Amino acid sequence: RSLPEDDITALTNHMFKLWSTTDTEGVAKYGENFHNITYLLRFHHFNAADRKTDHIHNGNGIILQHIKFTNIFEESLQAIDPSVALPYWDFTIDTSEGKKANESFVMNAAMFGSMHKPTHFGSGFTYSDDRIEQGAIVDGLWKNFKSDFNVFEDMNYAYGYLRAPWNLNPSPYVSRFTFNMTAYNMPSCEDHYQLLGFESLMTFFDLGEFAPHGNVHILTGGSYGCDLFNPLLEAGYIVDEDTAKRICVIWSAVILKTAYRYHYITPDKNCVVNPTDLRLSECGYTCNADTKQQLVQYIASLTKTGDKLNLDFTKAGAAEAWLSFICEGGDGAKVFSGDNYESASPIDPVFWLIHPPLERLLHVKMMGGGFEDEEWHSDPVLQTVCDFAQCYSEEEGAMGYYDDCCYGHYENDRLLDAVSGDRTKYFGPTNAETLAASDPRSESYSMPYVYDSFKWDHCQEDFTGYVTKAYATKQKAKQMTAA
């Protein structure tokens, strides 16, 4: 936002080279630090879409694992031009100005391309009124940029695109299905200020995934096909319209992902795209006959979880209706997410500006004296480590607390090596090493960038005063302890 126009032009032009240059060509021209978007996308996808668990989201490793990606991306940019640095998108400014995601300064032809608004903004993209192709990036360098193809055989489902296995989006284009629903807003100053207030490092990592940044992925990736829930709404299995909208938003990225990971469903392979009208493309899920009851129980449990969806399972035929909706040929397979709301999110250029604001908050917290509790969680049964602490083991044929269920979210975990495609091989620094490299108090601090400022003048909350007070308080506590 504070970048001069010339810097914005240099940034986007050099970024686009990562999308338009092969890795071999790039290394030959720019040196060994160059990696194109396919390389980066495969790393993210390989770690995020593993059937057993997500090694870089839904757990305590999310911020540090993404710092690793950010650093590789910026090194690739600077291999092209050392004067270019990756900026951060302070979306709390957009929120303070009352702007929606599609109205942000990053969503235009000069930067990362505009987003098409659906016919009914409050309901999102629907089969009745919007074509799937309209989710493509509208203008700019990335206009109509196409998705990559999957190279990982054990995750290659649906139409063969490099997308999450549970996300059956038939579009060849990088897709953005934005919407405007009251339950989902851009992160606010309050969200970021509250995150700074947590005194547990693990709580900061765990909750940083949600309100402080998660809705940006939701609003720029979005969901397609919310009108397909109308029959369940009309039958009373979904009690109100608000729940129908909310379940649509989390349908692919949360519900189907969980059903896939728990082996309740398996996506079809070798699905065929209808090039005339993508809405007529056919693909679906096969439901595991032995776990259909567990699938129904999982859907019913959403009435009691944090989402508290208003569903009625006391009505006759509810279980059968949901199974029919999800399984073999059901319309539930036709509701899917845009790319920035799943494991393929790095293909959308705006992805790369979403995580640096959290990294900036981590820097601020450390400069303010750090956390009172900086111990890493190590017991997934008794402590919060990851959301899939219980995962399905194909070797055991059952759910359980296995050692690798939360891999990626412990102190000494690394990224899985996507280059080899071997999940027993690892890549890059550990989480502990990355945290030390990101901590201004540490002798190991080695981040290759600085921030333009640590100011939040657009906020009512006193960020500067908070950090100054926190630092003084913690310094005094240290002195008293030493004495």
GROMACS .gro file of C-alpha atoms in nm, residues 120-385:
model
  266
  120HIS     CA    1  -2.606  -1.220  -0.591
  121PHE     CA    2  -2.308  -1.109  -0.382
  122GLY     CA    3  -2.475  -1.210  -0.056
  123SER     CA    4  -2.533  -1.567  -0.175
  124GLY     CA    5  -2.211  -1.627  -0.362
  125PHE     CA    6  -2.163  -1.804  -0.694
  126THR     CA    7  -2.459  -2.026  -0.781
  127TYR     CA    8  -2.535  -2.281  -1.051
  128SER     CA    9  -2.853  -2.096  -1.138
  129ASP     CA   10  -2.695  -1.756  -1.203
  130ASP     CA   11  -2.316  -1.782  -1.242
  131ARG     CA   12  -2.086  -1.980  -1.467
  132ILE     CA   13  -1.786  -2.151  -1.311
  133GLU     CA   14  -1.554  -1.984  -1.565
  134GLN     CA   15  -1.646  -1.645  -1.417
  135GLY     CA   16  -1.431  -1.729  -1.116
  136ALA     CA   17  -1.117  -1.684  -1.327
  137ILE     CA   18  -0.889  -1.386  -1.255
  138VAL     CA   19  -1.047  -1.102  -1.449
  139ASP     CA   20  -0.756  -0.885  -1.560
  140GLY     CA   21  -0.387  -0.801  -1.517
  141LEU     CA   22  -0.085  -1.025  -1.565
  142TRP     CA   23  -0.262  -1.329  -1.420
  143LYS     CA   24  -0.578  -1.290  -1.629
  144ASN     CA   25  -0.727  -1.635  -1.700
  145PHE     CA   26  -0.417  -1.802  -1.559
  146LYS     CA   27  -0.461  -2.178  -1.557
  147SER     CA   28  -0.424  -2.430  -1.279
  148ASP     CA   29  -0.132  -2.672  -1.270
  149PHE     CA   30  -0.164  -3.050  -1.308
  150ASN     CA   31  -0.109  -3.303  -1.032
  151VAL     CA   32   0.209  -3.512  -1.030
  152PHE     CA   33   0.149  -3.698  -0.702
  153GLU     CA   34  -0.026  -4.024  -0.789
  154ASP     CA   35  -0.167  -4.088  -0.441
  155MET     CA   36  -0.335  -3.744  -0.444
  156ASN     CA   37  -0.443  -3.738  -0.809
  157TYR     CA   38  -0.823  -3.735  -0.817
  158ALA     CA   39  -1.109  -3.567  -1.000
  159TYR     CA   40  -0.996  -3.381  -1.313
  160GLY     CA   41  -0.620  -3.418  -1.262
  161TYR     CA   42  -0.559  -3.060  -1.154
  162LEU     CA   43  -0.318  -2.988  -0.872
  163ARG     CA   44  -0.591  -2.918  -0.621
  164ALA     CA   45  -0.696  -3.072  -0.292
  165PRO     CA   46  -0.828  -3.425  -0.353
  166TRP     CA   47  -1.161  -3.341  -0.190
  167ASN     CA   48  -1.209  -3.026  -0.403
  168LEU     CA   49  -1.375  -3.128  -0.730
  169ASN     CA   50  -1.348  -2.795  -0.911
  170PRO     CA   51  -1.362  -2.864  -1.288
  171SER     CA   52  -1.232  -2.521  -1.392
  172PRO     CA   53  -0.898  -2.511  -1.573
  173TYR     CA   54  -0.853  -2.156  -1.440
  174VAL     CA   55  -0.721  -2.033  -1.106
  175SER     CA   56  -1.056  -1.967  -0.939
  176ARG     CA   57  -1.185  -1.698  -0.704
  177PHE     CA   58  -1.546  -1.738  -0.590
  178THR     CA   59  -1.584  -1.437  -0.365
  179PHE     CA   60  -1.902  -1.350  -0.172
  180ASN     CA   61  -2.036  -1.116   0.094
  181MET     CA   62  -2.189  -1.296   0.391
  182THR     CA   63  -2.224  -1.144   0.735
  183ALA     CA   64  -2.055  -1.439   0.908
  184TYR     CA   65  -1.729  -1.382   0.719
  185ASN     CA   66  -1.542  -1.053   0.735
  186MET     CA   67  -1.188  -0.944   0.663
  187PRO     CA   68  -0.959  -0.948   0.970
  188SER     CA   69  -0.988  -0.639   1.187
  189CYS     CA   70  -0.756  -0.434   1.407
  190GLU     CA   71  -0.928  -0.597   1.704
  191ASP     CA   72  -0.846  -0.946   1.572
  192HIS     CA   73  -0.477  -0.861   1.546
  193TYR     CA   74  -0.466  -0.675   1.876
  194GLN     CA   75  -0.626  -0.969   2.057
  195LEU     CA   76  -0.371  -1.207   1.904
  196LEU     CA   77  -0.088  -0.993   2.044
  197GLY     CA   78  -0.246  -1.023   2.387
  198PHE     CA   79  -0.202  -1.399   2.418
  199GLU     CA   80   0.085  -1.496   2.646
  200SER     CA   81   0.123  -1.853   2.524
  201LEU     CA   82   0.330  -1.912   2.211
  202MET     CA   83   0.116  -2.216   2.126
  203THR     CA   84  -0.207  -2.020   2.162
  204PHE     CA   85  -0.067  -1.749   1.934
  205PHE     CA   86   0.018  -2.010   1.671
  206ASP     CA   87  -0.308  -2.202   1.710
  207LEU     CA   88  -0.547  -1.904   1.697
  208GLY     CA   89  -0.344  -1.710   1.441
  209GLU     CA   90  -0.486  -1.943   1.178
  210PHE     CA   91  -0.841  -1.821   1.219
  211ALA     CA   92  -0.975  -1.466   1.268
  212PRO     CA   93  -0.641  -1.284   1.219
  213HIS     CA   94  -0.593  -1.423   0.867
  214GLY     CA   95  -0.813  -1.723   0.776
  215ASN     CA   96  -1.107  -1.526   0.643
  216VAL     CA   97  -0.883  -1.371   0.376
  217HIS     CA   98  -0.839  -1.717   0.226
  218ILE     CA   99  -1.213  -1.778   0.255
  219LEU     CA  100  -1.310  -1.448   0.091
  220THR     CA  101  -1.055  -1.462  -0.191
  221GLY     CA  102  -1.100  -1.834  -0.257
  222GLY     CA  103  -1.465  -1.866  -0.173
  223SER     CA  104  -1.715  -2.138  -0.260
  224TYR     CA  105  -1.916  -2.225  -0.568
  225GLY     CA  106  -2.263  -2.381  -0.574
  226CYS     CA  107  -2.433  -2.273  -0.253
  227ASP     CA  108  -2.776  -2.300  -0.416
  228LEU     CA  109  -2.739  -2.679  -0.418
  229PHE     CA  110  -2.813  -2.676  -0.045
  230ASN     CA  111  -3.162  -2.533  -0.110
  231PRO     CA  112  -3.339  -2.874  -0.125
  232LEU     CA  113  -3.199  -2.962   0.219
  233LEU     CA  114  -3.309  -2.621   0.345
  234GLU     CA  115  -3.658  -2.658   0.201
  235ALA     CA  116  -3.692  -3.006   0.351
  236GLY     CA  117  -3.599  -2.869   0.695
  237TYR     CA  118  -3.277  -3.067   0.737
  238ILE     CA  119  -3.098  -2.732   0.728
  239VAL     CA  120  -3.303  -2.513   0.959
  240ASP     CA  121  -3.233  -2.161   0.835
  241GLU     CA  122  -3.081  -1.972   0.544
  242ASP     CA  123  -2.788  -1.846   0.749
  243THR     CA  124  -2.683  -2.205   0.824
  244ALA     CA  125  -2.720  -2.296   0.456
  245LYS     CA  126  -2.473  -2.019   0.368
  246ARG     CA  127  -2.229  -2.105   0.645
  247ILE     CA  128  -2.226  -2.477   0.569
  248CYS     CA  129  -2.163  -2.394   0.204
  249VAL     CA  130  -1.855  -2.189   0.292
  250ILE     CA  131  -1.697  -2.466   0.500
  251TRP     CA  132  -1.834  -2.755   0.294
  252SER     CA  133  -1.529  -2.835   0.085
  253ALA     CA  134  -1.247  -2.686   0.291
  254VAL     CA  135  -1.358  -2.832   0.624
  255ILE     CA  136  -1.635  -3.092   0.601
  256LEU     CA  137  -1.535  -3.283   0.288
  257LYS     CA  138  -1.167  -3.253   0.384
  258THR     CA  139  -1.240  -3.419   0.718
  259ALA     CA  140  -1.456  -3.688   0.555
  260TYR     CA  141  -1.172  -3.760   0.311
  261ARG     CA  142  -0.909  -3.775   0.585
  262TYR     CA  143  -1.123  -4.008   0.797
  263HIS     CA  144  -1.173  -4.235   0.492
  264TYR     CA  145  -1.549  -4.179   0.488
  265ILE     CA  146  -1.531  -4.075   0.121
  266THR     CA  147  -1.300  -4.131  -0.175
  267PRO     CA  148  -1.311  -3.893  -0.473
  268ASP     CA  149  -1.352  -4.025  -0.826
  269LYS     CA  150  -1.055  -4.037  -1.063
  270ASN     CA  151  -1.025  -3.951  -1.431
  271CYS     CA  152  -1.332  -3.727  -1.433
  272VAL     CA  153  -1.410  -3.558  -1.764
  273VAL     CA  154  -1.453  -3.182  -1.797
  274ASN     CA  155  -1.744  -3.056  -2.008
  275PRO     CA  156  -1.568  -2.776  -2.202
  276THR     CA  157  -1.896  -2.629  -2.330
  277ASP     CA  158  -2.034  -2.564  -1.982
  278LEU     CA  159  -1.822  -2.654  -1.681
  279ARG     CA  160  -2.138  -2.682  -1.472
  280LEU     CA  161  -2.222  -3.002  -1.662
  281SER     CA  162  -1.893  -3.172  -1.573
  282GLU     CA  163  -1.945  -3.489  -1.370
  283CYS     CA  164  -1.741  -3.611  -1.076
  284GLY     CA  165  -1.827  -3.739  -0.730
  285TYR     CA  166  -1.740  -3.935  -0.418
  286THR     CA  167  -1.771  -4.299  -0.327
  287CYS     CA  168  -1.878  -4.340   0.032
  288ASN     CA  169  -1.720  -4.618   0.237
  289ALA     CA  170  -2.003  -4.860   0.308
  290ASP     CA  171  -1.854  -4.949   0.646
  291THR     CA  172  -1.839  -4.591   0.771
  292LYS     CA  173  -2.159  -4.431   0.641
  293GLN     CA  174  -2.296  -4.417   0.994
  294GLN     CA  175  -1.983  -4.237   1.114
  295LEU     CA  176  -2.016  -3.992   0.825
  296VAL     CA  177  -2.372  -3.909   0.931
  297GLN     CA  178  -2.262  -3.874   1.293
  298TYR     CA  179  -1.986  -3.638   1.185
  299ILE     CA  180  -2.232  -3.413   0.997
  300ALA     CA  181  -2.465  -3.419   1.296
  301SER     CA  182  -2.179  -3.324   1.530
  302LEU     CA  183  -2.143  -2.990   1.349
  303THR     CA  184  -2.444  -2.869   1.548
  304LYS     CA  185  -2.227  -2.883   1.860
  305THR     CA  186  -1.883  -2.775   1.735
  306GLY     CA  187  -1.754  -2.419   1.709
  307ASP     CA  188  -1.947  -2.368   1.387
  308LYS     CA  189  -2.278  -2.459   1.565
  309LEU     CA  190  -2.465  -2.523   1.244
  310ASN     CA  191  -2.842  -2.532   1.286
  311LEU     CA  192  -2.921  -2.876   1.141
  312ASP     CA  193  -3.221  -3.095   1.225
  313PHE     CA  194  -3.141  -3.466   1.248
  314THR     CA  195  -3.467  -3.544   1.433
  315LYS     CA  196  -3.665  -3.517   1.110
  316ALA     CA  197  -3.742  -3.844   0.935
  317GLY     CA  198  -3.507  -3.916   0.648
  318ALA     CA  199  -3.232  -3.674   0.758
  319ALA     CA  200  -2.950  -3.930   0.755
  320GLU     CA  201  -3.056  -4.067   0.417
  321ALA     CA  202  -3.084  -3.716   0.271
  322TRP     CA  203  -2.729  -3.622   0.373
  323LEU     CA  204  -2.587  -3.951   0.243
  324SER     CA  205  -2.768  -3.901  -0.085
  325PHE     CA  206  -2.630  -3.547  -0.103
  326ILE     CA  207  -2.270  -3.659  -0.053
  327CYS     CA  208  -2.239  -4.008  -0.194
  328GLU     CA  209  -2.232  -4.149  -0.549
  329GLY     CA  210  -2.368  -3.880  -0.778
  330GLY     CA  211  -2.490  -3.647  -0.504
  331ASP     CA  212  -2.493  -3.271  -0.547
  332GLY     CA  213  -2.254  -3.228  -0.254
  333ALA     CA  214  -1.967  -3.310  -0.489
  334LYS     CA  215  -2.061  -3.009  -0.701
  335VAL     CA  216  -1.995  -2.761  -0.422
  336PHE     CA  217  -1.627  -2.667  -0.423
  337SER     CA  218  -1.374  -2.405  -0.317
  338GLY     CA  219  -1.165  -2.153  -0.506
  339ASP     CA  220  -0.791  -2.212  -0.518
  340ASN     CA  221  -0.688  -1.972  -0.240
  341TYR     CA  222  -0.901  -2.169   0.005
  342GLU     CA  223  -0.729  -2.508  -0.021
  343SER     CA  224  -0.395  -2.682  -0.067
  344ALA     CA  225  -0.340  -2.522  -0.410
  345SER     CA  226  -0.354  -2.170  -0.268
  346PRO     CA  227   0.002  -2.063  -0.373
  347ILE     CA  228  -0.111  -2.064  -0.739
  348ASP     CA  229  -0.307  -1.746  -0.662
  349PRO     CA  230  -0.052  -1.462  -0.645
  350VAL     CA  231  -0.235  -1.285  -0.364
  351PHE     CA  232  -0.162  -1.586  -0.140
  352TRP     CA  233   0.194  -1.466  -0.094
  353LEU     CA  234   0.086  -1.142   0.077
  354ILE     CA  235  -0.152  -1.305   0.327
  355HIS     CA  236   0.090  -1.465   0.574
  356PRO     CA  237   0.351  -1.188   0.618
  357PRO     CA  238   0.111  -0.982   0.838
  358LEU     CA  239   0.111  -1.269   1.090
  359GLU     CA  240   0.489  -1.288   1.069
  360ARG     CA  241   0.497  -0.913   1.137
  361LEU     CA  242   0.279  -0.959   1.447
  362LEU     CA  243   0.513  -1.234   1.568
  363HIS     CA  244   0.807  -0.994   1.531
  364VAL     CA  245   0.619  -0.729   1.728
  365LYS     CA  246   0.534  -0.974   2.004
  366MET     CA  247   0.896  -1.082   2.036
  367MET     CA  248   1.019  -0.720   2.039
  368GLY     CA  249   0.771  -0.657   2.320
  369GLY     CA  250   0.945  -0.919   2.532
  370GLY     CA  251   0.794  -1.237   2.392
  371PHE     CA  252   0.548  -1.474   2.558
  372GLU     CA  253   0.522  -1.571   2.923
  373ASP     CA  254   0.493  -1.933   2.809
  374GLU     CA  255   0.714  -2.029   2.517
  375GLU     CA  256   0.710  -2.405   2.572
  376TRP     CA  257   0.615  -2.620   2.275
  377HIS     CA  258   0.329  -2.868   2.311
  378SER     CA  259   0.443  -3.228   2.269
  379ASP     CA  260   0.146  -3.440   2.382
  380PRO     CA  261  -0.132  -3.446   2.120
  381VAL     CA  262  -0.369  -3.624   2.358
  382LEU     CA  263  -0.348  -3.382   2.649
  383GLN     CA  264  -0.236  -3.065   2.466
  384THR     CA  265  -0.337  -2.879   2.153
  385VAL     CA  266  -0.091  -2.975   1.879
   0.00000   0.00000   0.00000
